[in-house]
Amino acid sequence: MAANNLDTAIPLHLRKERTTTPVLSPNFVPPYPSYASLFPTSIEQIVMAILGVQYHSKKISYPTPEIAMLTSFLAGGSDATHPSFWEPASMTDELGCYNIAIIAYWPSFALYQEWREESGFAKWWDGLVAVPEAHGWFLEVLSPTVDRWETINSTMDIKDGGSTMRDGLSEAVKEHGYWGSTRDRLPIAQVDGLHGEKIVNDAKRDEGTTKEKKRVSGKKNLCVIRSGQDWSSTAPDERQLYLESMHPVLIKGMDFLRDHGAEIGCYSCRFMDIIDVETGAGGKKRTFGLAYFDELASLEKWSKYHKTHLDIFGGFLKYAKRLGENMTLKLWHEVLVLEPGQQTFEYVGCHAKTGMLGVI
Ligand code: HEM
């Protein structure tokens, strides 16, 4: 397909006269198609909330009483205020603690606030100043305006994460398949270099578990990526290939960001398994990396230059070549670059390496 027949990832109502230089070269044609989610123009701000429980023990069965309580909050209040979509996911962290988080999305901040009040969540959470229990809680709320949000989907049938709220899909877009394409898809990057703050966080990371609630302030242009992998519809041969060739290098990359991220501007990385609510296991065959970076440039550098992402990327090119049109693996991501007031980070009874807790 010729470059001028391709769609543009930034929707019409968010296009601006550029004051920054795009990375895309004019005649570049991506080697394979990818698609951006299009949201109704009525959506001006998206809320992605991470409601988590941290058990200071190994894996426990789902649903735990704490998760049952969170899900009853999600079902509370009037129907109109319920999240558009939510799902539980789990992971064992670097200290061996088992974490279950519900990721929930709302199509406006006002609706999220209404839900907080009506469901009783606000009363419970705001009153929770310390925990006596053997587990902790965390609440991370990311609420970018739509110009600070971008998505890319490797196939047209992916509708995951915040994209569950979309009402359309672009045609194949030109802004992908080269380093720097995330920035070219982000509407705000048309007029903003999106520089962040460099915060040294290591010193605070050995404090142990605090029973009292701690709040971490929002950071200028904090960059968040949720990168999803879905191999639920693969045939046995492709699934085996994915699990043997892609999954291990992906884990290495996620472990690097989690354990050595501070060296390259990554504050936190969680590699999570979507929980099948029917069986309580990670049987959904869907995973995602959720990582927080000091700025978009640090995420770009890691993906373009670091061996761990280059191994993932190189492995994928071989994988895609081998399967050709028969590939049914689905890959998607959403990237958010947030203003300080668009972030809430609150932790109670969690160890110091949890999420943004060490980034004071
Ligand atoms: C870009 C593969 C996981 C971060 C890409 C691209 C591929 C790829 C093929 C180029 C996409 C395009 O523009 O067409 C994969 C595969 C993964 C994976 C196969 C897992 C199986 C991740 C994870 C992260 C990540 C977990 C971060 C937590 C990025 C970023 C870009 C990118 C930020 C865009 C870089 C830019 O705009 O310059 N990846 N990736 N990837 N990947 Fe990954």
Coordinates of C-alpha atoms and ligand atoms in Angstrom, one line a residue:
M1 CA 0.0 0.0 0.0
A2 CA 1.3 3.5 -0.8
A3 CA 2.1 5.9 2.1
N4 CA -0.7 8.3 1.1
N5 CA -3.3 5.6 1.2
L6 CA -2.7 5.0 4.9
D7 CA -4.7 6.5 7.7
T8 CA -3.4 8.8 10.4
A9 CA -3.5 7.6 14.0
I10 CA -4.4 11.0 15.5
P11 CA -8.2 11.5 15.1
L12 CA -9.4 14.6 13.3
H13 CA -10.6 16.5 16.3
L14 CA -7.3 16.1 18.1
R15 CA -5.1 17.2 15.1
K16 CA -3.1 20.5 15.6
E17 CA -0.6 22.5 13.7
R18 CA 2.7 20.8 14.7
T19 CA 5.3 22.7 16.6
T20 CA 7.4 19.5 17.0
T21 CA 9.0 17.6 14.2
P22 CA 7.4 14.2 13.5
V23 CA 9.8 11.2 13.5
L24 CA 8.0 9.6 10.5
S25 CA 9.7 10.0 7.1
P26 CA 7.2 11.1 4.4
N27 CA 7.4 8.0 2.1
F28 CA 7.7 5.3 4.9
V29 CA 5.4 2.4 4.5
P30 CA 5.1 0.0 7.5
P31 CA 5.9 -3.6 6.7
Y32 CA 2.6 -4.8 8.2
P33 CA -0.7 -3.2 9.2
S34 CA -1.7 -1.9 12.6
Y35 CA -4.7 0.0 13.8
A36 CA -5.5 2.8 16.3
S37 CA -8.6 2.8 18.5
L38 CA -11.0 5.7 17.9
F39 CA -13.0 7.0 20.9
P40 CA -16.3 8.9 20.7
T41 CA -15.6 12.6 20.6
S42 CA -17.7 12.9 23.8
I43 CA -14.8 11.2 25.7
E44 CA -12.4 13.9 26.8
Q45 CA -10.7 12.1 29.6
I46 CA -10.1 8.5 30.3
V47 CA -9.7 6.9 33.7
M48 CA -7.7 3.8 34.3
A49 CA -7.8 2.7 37.9
I50 CA -5.7 0.0 39.4
L51 CA -7.2 -1.3 42.6
G52 CA -4.8 -3.8 44.2
V53 CA -4.3 -6.1 47.1
Q54 CA -0.8 -7.2 48.1
Y55 CA -0.5 -10.5 50.1
H56 CA 2.8 -11.0 51.9
S57 CA 2.7 -14.6 51.0
K58 CA 2.7 -16.9 47.9
K59 CA -0.2 -17.3 45.6
I60 CA -3.7 -17.6 47.1
S61 CA -6.8 -18.7 45.4
Y62 CA -9.1 -16.3 43.6
P63 CA -11.4 -14.7 44.6
T64 CA -10.0 -13.7 48.0
P65 CA -12.3 -11.9 50.4
E66 CA -10.5 -8.6 49.7
I67 CA -11.1 -9.0 45.9
A68 CA -14.7 -9.9 46.6
M69 CA -15.0 -6.7 48.5
L70 CA -13.5 -4.7 45.7
T71 CA -15.7 -6.3 43.1
S72 CA -18.8 -5.6 45.2
F73 CA -17.7 -1.9 45.2
L74 CA -17.4 -2.0 41.4
A75 CA -21.0 -3.3 41.2
G76 CA -22.2 -0.7 43.7
G77 CA -23.8 2.6 43.0
S78 CA -26.0 3.3 40.0
D79 CA -25.4 1.3 36.8
A80 CA -24.5 4.5 34.9
T81 CA -21.4 5.0 37.1
H82 CA -20.0 1.5 36.8
P83 CA -16.7 1.1 35.0
S84 CA -17.0 0.5 31.2
F85 CA -14.7 -2.5 31.7
W86 CA -12.7 -4.2 34.4
E87 CA -10.7 -7.3 34.8
P88 CA -8.5 -8.9 37.5
A89 CA -4.9 -9.8 37.0
S90 CA -2.1 -11.1 39.2
M91 CA 1.6 -11.4 39.7
T92 CA 4.2 -12.5 42.2
D93 CA 6.6 -9.6 42.7
E94 CA 10.3 -9.4 43.3
L95 CA 9.9 -9.9 47.1
G96 CA 7.7 -13.0 46.6
C97 CA 4.4 -11.2 47.5
Y98 CA 1.3 -12.1 45.5
N99 CA -0.5 -9.1 44.1
I100 CA -4.0 -9.1 42.6
A101 CA -5.1 -5.9 40.9
I102 CA -8.3 -5.0 39.2
I103 CA -7.8 -2.7 36.3
A104 CA -11.0 -0.7 35.6
Y105 CA -11.7 2.0 33.0
W106 CA -14.2 4.9 33.0
P107 CA -15.0 7.2 30.0
S108 CA -14.8 10.3 32.2
F109 CA -13.3 11.5 35.5
A110 CA -16.7 12.8 36.7
L111 CA -18.2 9.3 36.3
Y112 CA -15.3 7.7 38.2
Q113 CA -15.9 10.3 41.0
E114 CA -19.6 9.5 41.1
W115 CA -18.9 5.8 41.3
R116 CA -16.4 6.4 44.2
E117 CA -19.1 8.2 46.1
E118 CA -22.2 6.2 45.3
S119 CA -20.6 2.8 45.7
G120 CA -19.2 3.6 49.1
F121 CA -15.6 3.0 47.9
A122 CA -14.6 6.6 48.7
K123 CA -15.9 6.3 52.3
W124 CA -14.0 3.0 52.8
W125 CA -10.8 3.9 51.0
D126 CA -10.4 7.4 52.5
G127 CA -11.1 6.1 56.0
L128 CA -8.4 3.4 55.6
V129 CA -5.5 5.2 57.1
A130 CA -3.5 2.1 58.3
V131 CA -3.9 -1.6 58.1
P132 CA -3.5 -4.1 60.8
E133 CA -4.0 -7.1 58.4
A134 CA -1.3 -9.2 56.9
H135 CA -1.9 -7.7 53.5
G136 CA -1.7 -4.3 51.9
W137 CA -3.8 -2.3 49.5
F138 CA -2.9 0.1 46.6
L139 CA -4.8 2.5 44.5
E140 CA -3.3 4.0 41.4
V141 CA -5.6 6.2 39.2
L142 CA -4.4 7.5 35.9
S143 CA -6.7 10.0 34.2
P144 CA -5.2 11.4 31.0
T145 CA -7.1 13.7 28.7
V146 CA -7.5 12.0 25.4
D147 CA -4.7 14.0 23.8
R148 CA -2.4 12.3 26.3
W149 CA -3.4 8.7 25.3
E150 CA -2.6 6.5 22.3
T151 CA -3.3 2.9 21.4
I152 CA -2.0 0.6 18.7
N153 CA -3.5 -2.9 17.9
S154 CA -1.8 -5.5 15.7
T155 CA -5.1 -6.8 14.5
M156 CA -8.6 -5.3 13.9
D157 CA -10.4 -7.6 16.3
I158 CA -8.4 -6.6 19.4
K159 CA -10.6 -4.7 21.9
D160 CA -8.7 -4.7 25.2
G161 CA -7.9 -2.3 28.0
G162 CA -9.1 1.2 27.4
S163 CA -10.0 0.3 23.8
T164 CA -13.1 -1.5 25.1
M165 CA -14.6 2.0 25.2
R166 CA -13.8 2.8 21.6
D167 CA -16.6 3.2 19.0
G168 CA -14.4 2.8 15.9
L169 CA -11.1 1.7 14.5
S170 CA -8.8 3.5 12.1
E171 CA -7.8 2.1 8.8
A172 CA -4.2 0.8 8.8
V173 CA -2.1 3.7 10.1
K174 CA 1.2 5.0 8.8
E175 CA 2.6 5.8 12.3
H176 CA 4.0 2.5 13.3
G177 CA 6.7 0.0 12.5
Y178 CA 9.6 2.5 13.2
W179 CA 11.2 3.7 16.4
G180 CA 9.5 6.9 17.5
S181 CA 6.0 6.0 16.2
T182 CA 4.4 6.1 19.7
R183 CA 5.3 9.8 19.9
D184 CA 3.9 10.4 16.4
R185 CA 0.6 8.8 17.5
L186 CA 0.3 10.8 20.7
P187 CA -1.8 13.9 20.0
I188 CA -0.2 16.1 22.7
A189 CA 3.3 15.3 21.2
Q190 CA 2.3 17.5 18.2
V191 CA 3.0 20.5 20.3
D192 CA 4.9 19.3 23.4
G193 CA 8.3 17.5 23.8
L194 CA 6.9 15.7 26.9
H195 CA 10.0 16.1 29.1
G196 CA 9.6 14.6 32.5
E197 CA 11.3 14.7 35.9
K198 CA 14.3 12.7 36.8
I199 CA 13.8 11.4 40.3
V200 CA 16.3 9.2 42.1
N201 CA 14.3 6.8 44.0
D202 CA 16.6 4.1 45.2
A203 CA 17.2 5.5 48.7
K204 CA 13.6 5.2 49.7
R205 CA 13.2 1.7 48.4
D206 CA 14.5 -0.2 51.5
E207 CA 12.1 1.1 54.1
G208 CA 10.1 -2.1 54.5
T209 CA 6.4 -2.3 54.8
T210 CA 4.5 0.7 56.2
K211 CA 1.2 0.2 57.9
E212 CA 0.1 3.8 57.4
K213 CA -1.3 5.0 54.1
K214 CA 1.3 6.8 51.9
R215 CA 0.6 9.1 49.0
V216 CA 3.0 9.7 46.2
S217 CA 2.6 13.0 44.3
G218 CA 2.1 13.0 40.5
K219 CA 5.2 13.5 38.3
K220 CA 5.5 15.8 35.4
N221 CA 4.8 13.9 32.1
L222 CA 5.0 10.5 33.8
C223 CA 4.8 7.9 31.0
V224 CA 2.8 4.7 31.5
I225 CA 2.6 1.8 29.1
R226 CA 0.2 -1.2 29.3
S227 CA 1.5 -3.6 26.6
G228 CA -0.8 -6.6 26.1
Q229 CA -0.2 -10.1 24.6
D230 CA -3.1 -12.4 23.8
W231 CA -2.4 -15.9 22.6
S232 CA -5.9 -17.2 23.6
S233 CA -6.9 -17.8 20.0
T234 CA -3.7 -19.5 18.8
A235 CA -3.8 -23.0 17.4
P236 CA -1.6 -25.5 19.4
D237 CA 1.4 -25.2 17.1
E238 CA 1.5 -21.4 17.3
R239 CA 0.8 -21.5 21.1
Q240 CA 3.8 -23.8 21.6
L241 CA 6.0 -21.5 19.4
Y242 CA 4.8 -18.4 21.4
L243 CA 5.4 -20.0 24.8
E244 CA 8.9 -21.4 23.7
S245 CA 10.2 -18.4 21.7
M246 CA 8.4 -15.2 22.8
H247 CA 7.2 -15.7 26.4
P248 CA 10.7 -16.3 27.9
V249 CA 12.3 -13.2 26.3
L250 CA 9.3 -11.2 27.3
I251 CA 9.8 -12.3 30.9
K252 CA 13.5 -11.3 30.7
G253 CA 12.6 -7.9 29.5
M254 CA 10.0 -7.4 32.2
D255 CA 12.4 -8.7 34.9
F256 CA 15.0 -6.2 33.7
L257 CA 12.6 -3.3 34.0
R258 CA 11.4 -4.4 37.4
D259 CA 14.9 -5.1 38.9
H260 CA 17.1 -2.6 37.0
G261 CA 14.6 -0.1 35.7
A262 CA 16.0 2.7 37.9
E263 CA 19.2 2.6 35.6
I264 CA 17.1 3.7 32.6
G265 CA 14.2 5.8 34.1
C266 CA 11.7 3.0 34.7
Y267 CA 10.1 3.4 38.2
S268 CA 8.0 0.3 38.2
C269 CA 7.2 -2.7 36.0
R270 CA 4.6 -5.4 36.7
F271 CA 4.2 -8.3 34.4
M272 CA 0.7 -9.6 35.0
D273 CA -1.5 -12.5 34.1
I274 CA -5.2 -11.9 33.4
I275 CA -7.2 -14.0 35.8
D276 CA -10.0 -16.1 34.5
V277 CA -12.8 -15.3 36.9
E278 CA -14.5 -18.6 36.3
T279 CA -11.5 -20.8 37.2
G280 CA -9.5 -18.3 39.3
A281 CA -6.3 -19.3 37.3
G282 CA -4.3 -17.4 34.8
G283 CA -6.1 -19.4 32.2
K284 CA -7.0 -16.5 29.9
K285 CA -3.7 -16.8 28.0
R286 CA -3.4 -13.1 28.2
T287 CA -0.7 -11.1 29.9
F288 CA 0.4 -7.5 30.0
G289 CA 3.4 -5.4 31.1
L290 CA 2.4 -2.3 33.1
A291 CA 5.3 0.0 33.4
Y292 CA 5.9 3.6 34.7
F293 CA 8.7 5.7 33.2
D294 CA 10.0 9.1 34.2
E295 CA 9.3 10.3 30.6
L296 CA 8.4 9.0 27.2
A297 CA 12.0 9.4 26.0
S298 CA 13.2 6.8 28.5
L299 CA 10.6 4.3 27.3
E300 CA 11.6 5.0 23.7
K301 CA 15.2 4.5 24.5
W302 CA 14.6 1.1 26.2
S303 CA 12.5 -0.2 23.4
K304 CA 14.9 1.0 20.6
Y305 CA 18.2 0.2 22.2
H306 CA 18.0 -2.2 25.1
K307 CA 18.9 -5.8 24.4
T308 CA 15.9 -7.0 26.3
H309 CA 13.3 -5.3 24.1
L310 CA 15.5 -5.9 21.0
D311 CA 15.4 -9.6 21.8
I312 CA 11.6 -9.4 22.1
F313 CA 11.3 -7.4 18.9
G314 CA 13.8 -9.6 17.0
G315 CA 12.1 -12.8 18.2
F316 CA 8.8 -11.4 17.1
L317 CA 10.0 -10.7 13.6
K318 CA 11.2 -14.3 13.2
Y319 CA 7.9 -15.6 14.7
A320 CA 5.8 -13.4 12.4
K321 CA 7.9 -14.5 9.4
R322 CA 7.5 -18.2 10.3
L323 CA 3.7 -18.0 10.7
G324 CA 2.9 -15.4 8.0
E325 CA -0.8 -14.9 7.5
N326 CA -1.6 -17.8 9.8
M327 CA -0.4 -15.8 12.9
T328 CA -3.2 -15.2 15.4
L329 CA -1.2 -13.8 18.3
K330 CA -2.6 -10.4 19.2
L331 CA -0.5 -7.5 20.5
W332 CA -1.7 -4.2 21.6
H333 CA -0.6 -1.3 23.8
E334 CA -1.8 1.9 25.3
V335 CA 0.6 4.7 26.3
L336 CA -0.3 7.5 28.6
V337 CA 1.7 10.6 29.3
L338 CA 0.3 12.3 32.4
E339 CA 0.2 15.7 34.0
P340 CA 0.9 15.6 37.8
G341 CA -2.8 16.3 38.6
Q342 CA -3.9 13.3 36.5
Q343 CA -2.2 10.8 38.8
T344 CA -3.2 9.3 42.2
F345 CA -0.8 6.9 44.0
E346 CA -1.9 5.6 47.4
Y347 CA -0.5 2.6 49.3
V348 CA -1.3 1.2 52.6
G349 CA 0.4 -1.8 54.2
C350 CA 2.5 -2.4 51.0
H351 CA 6.3 -3.0 50.8
A352 CA 8.4 -0.1 49.6
K353 CA 9.0 -1.6 46.1
T354 CA 5.3 -1.4 45.2
G355 CA 4.5 0.7 42.2
M356 CA 5.4 4.3 42.7
L357 CA 5.8 4.0 46.4
G358 CA 9.5 4.5 46.4
V359 CA 9.4 7.6 44.1
I360 CA 9.0 10.4 46.6
Ligands
HEM1 C1 7.3 -1.5 19.7 C2 7.1 -6.2 19.7 C3 6.3 -6.2 24.4 C4 7.3 -1.5 24.5 C5 7.3 -2.7 19.3 C6 7.2 -3.2 17.9 C7 7.1 -4.5 17.9 C8 7.2 -4.9 19.3 C9 7.0 -5.4 16.7 C10 7.1 -2.3 16.7 C11 5.6 -2.1 16.6 C12 5.2 -1.1 15.5 O1 5.4 0.1 15.6 O2 4.6 -1.6 14.5 C13 6.8 -6.6 21.0 C14 6.4 -7.9 21.3 C15 6.1 -7.9 22.7 C16 6.4 -6.6 23.1 C17 6.2 -9.1 20.4 C18 5.7 -9.0 23.6 C19 5.5 -10.3 23.2 C20 6.6 -4.9 24.9 C21 6.5 -4.5 26.2 C22 6.8 -3.2 26.3 C23 7.0 -2.7 24.9 C24 6.0 -5.4 27.4 C25 6.8 -2.2 27.4 C26 6.5 -2.5 28.7 C27 7.3 -1.1 23.2 C28 7.3 0.3 22.8 C29 7.3 0.3 21.4 C30 7.3 -1.1 21.0 C31 7.3 1.5 23.7 C32 7.2 1.5 20.5 C33 8.6 2.2 20.4 C34 8.5 3.5 19.7 O3 7.5 4.1 19.5 O4 9.6 4.0 19.4 N1 7.3 -3.8 20.1 N2 6.9 -5.8 22.1 N3 6.9 -3.8 24.1 N4 7.3 -1.9 22.1 FE1 7.3 -3.8 22.1

